[in-house]
Structure formats: C-alpha cells, structure tokens
C-alpha cells in the first residue's frame, strides 16, 4: 500500500501509478517493476506472503551497507532466494518517461 507520494507499477501489460491508499497485488513469478513516479519521496508498505522472502530485502540492505567490496556477494543472495532478474522490453520506455536512472 502506498503511504506517501506516487508509486508506479508495471507487470506484463498492466501499468498503474498509485497515490496514498493505493495498493496492488504482485503475482509470484511474474516479471514486474516498481518506481517512484512523482516528484517527492514515496513510501510503501509491502506485505509478503508466505513469510520468508522479507529476509532477502534485509540482506540486500546489509550488502549495500557493507560497501562496494561486498557487491560480489549479490549473486549468491539471488541464487539462494531462487530469483531471476530480466530486463523487460517495456523497461526503457518507463525509465525515459519518468526520468529514472538504472
């Protein structure tokens, strides 16, 4: 659920920008992207079910805090959680439209 600002979300051919109170459901295993779609910082509350995957985000934060020397450990983290990262063909248009950096 969006608590502040505006958050964009894209999954397959569905795209939406949500303001405070807006929410989405992200189907497991579906390629998706989220971004700050507005001029001010945005905040969300994300509920992950079943439990366990929230630890991935904690571990990512720890890698970032550890600095560039730990960056190589990211692949192990991705493998451990069974993730696959891809760049969908629609991503460049979103990056350009919202002035995002990758």
PDB file of C-alpha atoms in Angstrom:
ATOM      1  CA  UNK A   1       0.000   0.000   0.000  1.00  0.00           C
ATOM      2  CA  UNK A   2       1.275   3.469  -0.867  1.00  0.00           C
ATOM      3  CA  UNK A   3       1.511   5.656   2.238  1.00  0.00           C
ATOM      4  CA  UNK A   4       3.202   8.738   0.696  1.00  0.00           C
ATOM      5  CA  UNK A   5       3.963  10.043  -2.774  1.00  0.00           C
ATOM      6  CA  UNK A   6       3.290   8.236  -6.037  1.00  0.00           C
ATOM      7  CA  UNK A   7       4.487   4.756  -6.949  1.00  0.00           C
ATOM      8  CA  UNK A   8       4.435   3.311 -10.459  1.00  0.00           C
ATOM      9  CA  UNK A   9       3.964  -0.397 -11.034  1.00  0.00           C
ATOM     10  CA  UNK A  10       4.215  -2.458 -14.202  1.00  0.00           C
ATOM     11  CA  UNK A  11       3.627  -6.186 -14.633  1.00  0.00           C
ATOM     12  CA  UNK A  12       3.198  -7.764 -18.057  1.00  0.00           C
ATOM     13  CA  UNK A  13       0.917  -5.334 -19.949  1.00  0.00           C
ATOM     14  CA  UNK A  14      -0.589  -3.717 -16.832  1.00  0.00           C
ATOM     15  CA  UNK A  15       0.778  -0.343 -15.685  1.00  0.00           C
ATOM     16  CA  UNK A  16      -0.553   1.960 -12.991  1.00  0.00           C
ATOM     17  CA  UNK A  17       0.524   4.933 -10.858  1.00  0.00           C
ATOM     18  CA  UNK A  18      -0.798   4.796  -7.298  1.00  0.00           C
ATOM     19  CA  UNK A  19      -1.107   7.543  -4.703  1.00  0.00           C
ATOM     20  CA  UNK A  20      -1.627   7.273  -0.945  1.00  0.00           C
ATOM     21  CA  UNK A  21      -4.064   4.471  -0.113  1.00  0.00           C
ATOM     22  CA  UNK A  22      -3.499   2.711  -3.445  1.00  0.00           C
ATOM     23  CA  UNK A  23      -2.431  -0.920  -3.481  1.00  0.00           C
ATOM     24  CA  UNK A  24      -1.597  -3.739  -5.877  1.00  0.00           C
ATOM     25  CA  UNK A  25      -1.086  -7.478  -5.726  1.00  0.00           C
ATOM     26  CA  UNK A  26       2.078  -8.809  -7.349  1.00  0.00           C
ATOM     27  CA  UNK A  27       1.649 -12.380  -8.573  1.00  0.00           C
ATOM     28  CA  UNK A  28       4.599 -14.565  -7.609  1.00  0.00           C
ATOM     29  CA  UNK A  29       6.871 -15.353 -10.531  1.00  0.00           C
ATOM     30  CA  UNK A  30       5.624 -12.518 -12.758  1.00  0.00           C
ATOM     31  CA  UNK A  31       8.214 -10.070 -14.110  1.00  0.00           C
ATOM     32  CA  UNK A  32       7.454  -6.641 -12.627  1.00  0.00           C
ATOM     33  CA  UNK A  33       8.925  -3.245 -11.783  1.00  0.00           C
ATOM     34  CA  UNK A  34       8.130  -0.517  -9.253  1.00  0.00           C
ATOM     35  CA  UNK A  35       9.425   3.064  -9.244  1.00  0.00           C
ATOM     36  CA  UNK A  36       8.909   6.473  -7.667  1.00  0.00           C
ATOM     37  CA  UNK A  37       6.542   8.090 -10.155  1.00  0.00           C
ATOM     38  CA  UNK A  38       6.319  11.516  -8.544  1.00  0.00           C
ATOM     39  CA  UNK A  39       8.497  14.498  -7.675  1.00  0.00           C
ATOM     40  CA  UNK A  40       8.654  13.733  -3.932  1.00  0.00           C
ATOM     41  CA  UNK A  41       9.889  10.690  -1.993  1.00  0.00           C
ATOM     42  CA  UNK A  42       7.427   7.805  -1.903  1.00  0.00           C
ATOM     43  CA  UNK A  43       6.820   5.194   0.772  1.00  0.00           C
ATOM     44  CA  UNK A  44       5.045   1.857   0.639  1.00  0.00           C
ATOM     45  CA  UNK A  45       4.104  -0.928   2.985  1.00  0.00           C
ATOM     46  CA  UNK A  46       4.727  -4.293   1.363  1.00  0.00           C
ATOM     47  CA  UNK A  47       3.156  -7.458   2.722  1.00  0.00           C
ATOM     48  CA  UNK A  48       4.907 -10.644   1.643  1.00  0.00           C
ATOM     49  CA  UNK A  49       3.121 -13.972   1.909  1.00  0.00           C
ATOM     50  CA  UNK A  50       4.095 -16.632   2.629  1.00  0.00           C
ATOM     51  CA  UNK A  51       6.712 -15.353   5.053  1.00  0.00           C
ATOM     52  CA  UNK A  52      10.449 -15.628   4.457  1.00  0.00           C
ATOM     53  CA  UNK A  53      11.180 -13.525   1.387  1.00  0.00           C
ATOM     54  CA  UNK A  54      11.307 -10.367   3.507  1.00  0.00           C
ATOM     55  CA  UNK A  55      14.748 -11.554   4.625  1.00  0.00           C
ATOM     56  CA  UNK A  56      16.023 -11.000   1.071  1.00  0.00           C
ATOM     57  CA  UNK A  57      15.459  -7.248   1.412  1.00  0.00           C
ATOM     58  CA  UNK A  58      17.227  -7.166   4.789  1.00  0.00           C
ATOM     59  CA  UNK A  59      20.201  -8.976   3.299  1.00  0.00           C
ATOM     60  CA  UNK A  60      20.305  -6.604   0.308  1.00  0.00           C
ATOM     61  CA  UNK A  61      20.385  -3.644   2.723  1.00  0.00           C
ATOM     62  CA  UNK A  62      23.276  -5.292   4.602  1.00  0.00           C
ATOM     63  CA  UNK A  63      25.221  -5.784   1.333  1.00  0.00           C
ATOM     64  CA  UNK A  64      24.707  -2.150   0.395  1.00  0.00           C
ATOM     65  CA  UNK A  65      25.835  -1.019   3.848  1.00  0.00           C
ATOM     66  CA  UNK A  66      28.947  -3.202   3.542  1.00  0.00           C
ATOM     67  CA  UNK A  67      30.046  -1.151   0.517  1.00  0.00           C
ATOM     68  CA  UNK A  68      31.467  -1.993  -2.908  1.00  0.00           C
ATOM     69  CA  UNK A  69      33.693  -4.794  -1.612  1.00  0.00           C
ATOM     70  CA  UNK A  70      30.599  -6.893  -0.814  1.00  0.00           C
ATOM     71  CA  UNK A  71      28.900  -6.327  -4.188  1.00  0.00           C
ATOM     72  CA  UNK A  72      30.084  -9.701  -5.497  1.00  0.00           C
ATOM     73  CA  UNK A  73      28.009 -11.459  -2.843  1.00  0.00           C
ATOM     74  CA  UNK A  74      24.796 -10.336  -4.544  1.00  0.00           C
ATOM     75  CA  UNK A  75      24.838 -13.284  -6.954  1.00  0.00           C
ATOM     76  CA  UNK A  76      24.886 -15.730  -4.068  1.00  0.00           C
ATOM     77  CA  UNK A  77      21.951 -13.932  -2.498  1.00  0.00           C
ATOM     78  CA  UNK A  78      19.949 -14.055  -5.732  1.00  0.00           C
ATOM     79  CA  UNK A  79      20.686 -17.770  -6.143  1.00  0.00           C
ATOM     80  CA  UNK A  80      19.825 -18.574  -2.523  1.00  0.00           C
ATOM     81  CA  UNK A  81      16.373 -16.995  -2.903  1.00  0.00           C
ATOM     82  CA  UNK A  82      15.776 -18.576  -6.321  1.00  0.00           C
ATOM     83  CA  UNK A  83      15.398 -15.259  -8.137  1.00  0.00           C
ATOM     84  CA  UNK A  84      15.798 -14.471 -11.819  1.00  0.00           C
ATOM     85  CA  UNK A  85      16.377 -10.911 -12.992  1.00  0.00           C
ATOM     86  CA  UNK A  86      15.479  -9.898 -16.524  1.00  0.00           C
ATOM     87  CA  UNK A  87      15.103  -6.597 -18.348  1.00  0.00           C
ATOM     88  CA  UNK A  88      11.674  -6.496 -19.980  1.00  0.00           C
ATOM     89  CA  UNK A  89      11.322  -4.766 -23.335  1.00  0.00           C
ATOM     90  CA  UNK A  90       8.982  -2.171 -21.755  1.00  0.00           C
ATOM     91  CA  UNK A  91      11.501  -1.010 -19.122  1.00  0.00           C
ATOM     92  CA  UNK A  92      13.457   1.534 -21.236  1.00  0.00           C
ATOM     93  CA  UNK A  93      10.231   3.442 -22.022  1.00  0.00           C
ATOM     94  CA  UNK A  94       9.417   3.701 -18.292  1.00  0.00           C
ATOM     95  CA  UNK A  95      12.945   4.846 -17.472  1.00  0.00           C
ATOM     96  CA  UNK A  96      12.718   7.565 -20.115  1.00  0.00           C
ATOM     97  CA  UNK A  97       9.142   8.634 -19.290  1.00  0.00           C
ATOM     98  CA  UNK A  98       9.864   9.095 -15.576  1.00  0.00           C
ATOM     99  CA  UNK A  99      13.489  10.289 -15.888  1.00  0.00           C
ATOM    100  CA  UNK A 100      14.757   7.317 -13.869  1.00  0.00           C
ATOM    101  CA  UNK A 101      18.321   6.073 -13.618  1.00  0.00           C
ATOM    102  CA  UNK A 102      19.267   2.418 -13.820  1.00  0.00           C
TER     103      UNK A 102
END
